[in-house]
Amino acid sequence: MRWPLPFSPRHLALMPIAALMLLPLGWMLLTSIQTLPESRHFPPVLIPSGFHWQNYPDAWNAAPFGRFFANSMIVTLSAVAGNLVFCSLAGYAFARMRFFGRDVLFVALLATLMVPFQVTMIPTFLIVQKMGLVNSLPALIVPNLVTPFGIFLLRQFFRTLPIELEEAARMDGCSRLGVLVRVVLPLSMPALATLAIVTFLWTWNDFLWPLIVITSTNQSTVQLGLAQFQGAHQTNWTLLMAGNVMALAPMLLVFIIGQRWFVQSLASTGLK
Amino acid sequence: MISRAARSEHVSGWLFVAPAALLIGIFGILPIGWAALLSFQNNDLLTTPTWVGTQNYHTLVNDPVFRQSVNHTIVYTLLFVPLSVGGSLALAMLLNARIRFSRFYRTAVFIPVATSTVATGLIFNWLLEPTYGVANYMLGKVHLGPYGFFQDPDQALYSIVAMTVWGWLGFDVIVYLAALQGVPESLVEAARLDGAGRWATFRHVVFPLVSPATLFLIVWSTINALQVFDEIYVTTRGGPLHATTVMVYYLYSQAFEFFHAGYAAAIAEVLFAITLVFSLLQLWLGNRRVHYGS
């Protein structure tokens, strides 16, 4: 029997699935413009009496969201920059240079990937505490400046580049650093973009480490601030959802605009 | 004798890796050994720790909450991994076609990937609110419920599973879609010409070709599931009645709420052992079945 309808049967499955995936976010948006009595009504109010935008300034004033954003931005951009620089240097050395102890060191770095962060977080907290960094942004930045994942990713990519170009540059008197900066990195934009995007997403959304190491609202990131915000406004759902929309909107917008790059980056972390 | 060029290569090689080696040494390697030592200590994160031998581990064996936390972690993992990996493969197969609105469908499925765990928890707190939540309203329309969800000890863990599958499905779909791109059209067509039906084509051609992605996703999802924390912290805080106390939640609360850091370190070591056993077992079993292209 032929399919009788003028559209693919896939739509019959995909439509409800898409609706289900979008429902939580749509419901958050809807609640964020309702009045408090509307949100506390059963059955739920599907068409609110109007756009109650006031929830947004109320939420913005109920917690220092501006501060949270600034903190998250500082931490995330530092982590991205640190990873790009340090993972490039280390990844290049592991890919192309011969030095004493290279292979042992590389295996040791990779071995740390096998140990979940939750296993080592208590001693990591003690180390950060001994450094006097508890409850400061450097506590969120310094341990995240470089990741074994990033080193591995870049090393693998650098090894796929044609070595002849590098050798030619060396012949012309270019130093190792010069080769890396002028020849290798310009050819490695896809890998660097992947590392930047993945680091950005991980660091921005990280919650457990800030929860442990940050104790004051002023040093909070967006995620930590959002959790505290919930604790302070338990059942005020309109306010909570407005705050949640504000906290989520920048990342979701960046994601939707740059969806192609995000998807490529995440796919390549999964398949290498 | 080492030439000057080779010697300078040793020096510059080390200079290149020095920042990374130093940082990973301090924050990656040192804590691994320290965590093991901590598990034999009494440590409140402030005063000088004392050595207590294997006492933490003895306490652990007889701690009913710890046993529960292991059970909850394993139940959660055994539900989360098949649901998210299997569900995402089905979804990726559906999405892997040139149809209308394809971009819209993909965006809808991918968006939760960018949604933070905290925001997800906050949204589901509201959706699954027993009295006013929209979930009970919609289920009521088909004569189900009302449910207590996060507030019912018998439903809380399953509610966490549903919420986290929503949050993680998109990543798995991204990986599968990339893998499906690598399945040559010609192979699928050849199978069709040989008279294979849709299911047979999937079972004998497509599925083996995406098996490296399947193995990766199973290992990756298992590691993530064994470490689930954020979504639980934001929704149930391990409750009600410890119904959602998983290992990492128990570890966190022992270390940073009750300041039993040595005891928490012992929990961490058990978690490490479980993670290692699960991943090695999966890799070992998987590598015998996975088909890596020629």
XYZ file of C-alpha atoms in Angstrom, chain A residues 66-79 128 131-145 203 206 209-211 213-225, chain B residues 27:
49
model
C 24.218 41.623 36.180
C 26.940 40.572 38.551
C 26.301 36.875 37.854
C 26.655 37.484 34.120
C 29.857 39.475 34.537
C 31.344 36.728 36.734
C 30.344 33.946 34.337
C 31.720 35.918 31.405
C 35.093 36.483 33.132
C 35.399 32.850 34.172
C 34.265 31.402 30.839
C 36.367 33.644 28.604
C 39.445 33.050 30.760
C 38.931 29.303 30.523
C 42.441 25.698 46.226
C 46.222 28.622 47.762
C 43.845 31.038 49.487
C 41.533 31.159 46.482
C 38.274 29.944 48.053
C 35.346 32.242 47.292
C 37.103 34.095 44.495
C 36.823 33.948 40.715
C 40.396 32.613 40.302
C 39.198 29.469 42.106
C 36.861 28.928 39.147
C 39.432 29.936 36.531
C 42.820 28.472 37.482
C 41.857 24.767 37.636
C 40.058 25.144 34.279
C 42.791 26.895 32.281
C 32.387 26.261 31.787
C 29.234 24.186 35.250
C 32.529 23.216 41.360
C 31.179 26.778 41.830
C 28.707 25.380 44.378
C 34.126 26.766 46.136
C 32.028 29.961 46.040
C 30.178 31.049 49.160
C 29.101 34.633 48.510
C 26.491 36.001 46.126
C 28.946 38.563 44.752
C 31.263 35.876 43.393
C 28.467 33.677 42.037
C 28.197 32.572 38.435
C 24.900 32.523 36.547
C 24.212 28.864 37.393
C 25.015 29.232 41.069
C 23.088 32.502 41.282
C 44.673 20.007 39.745
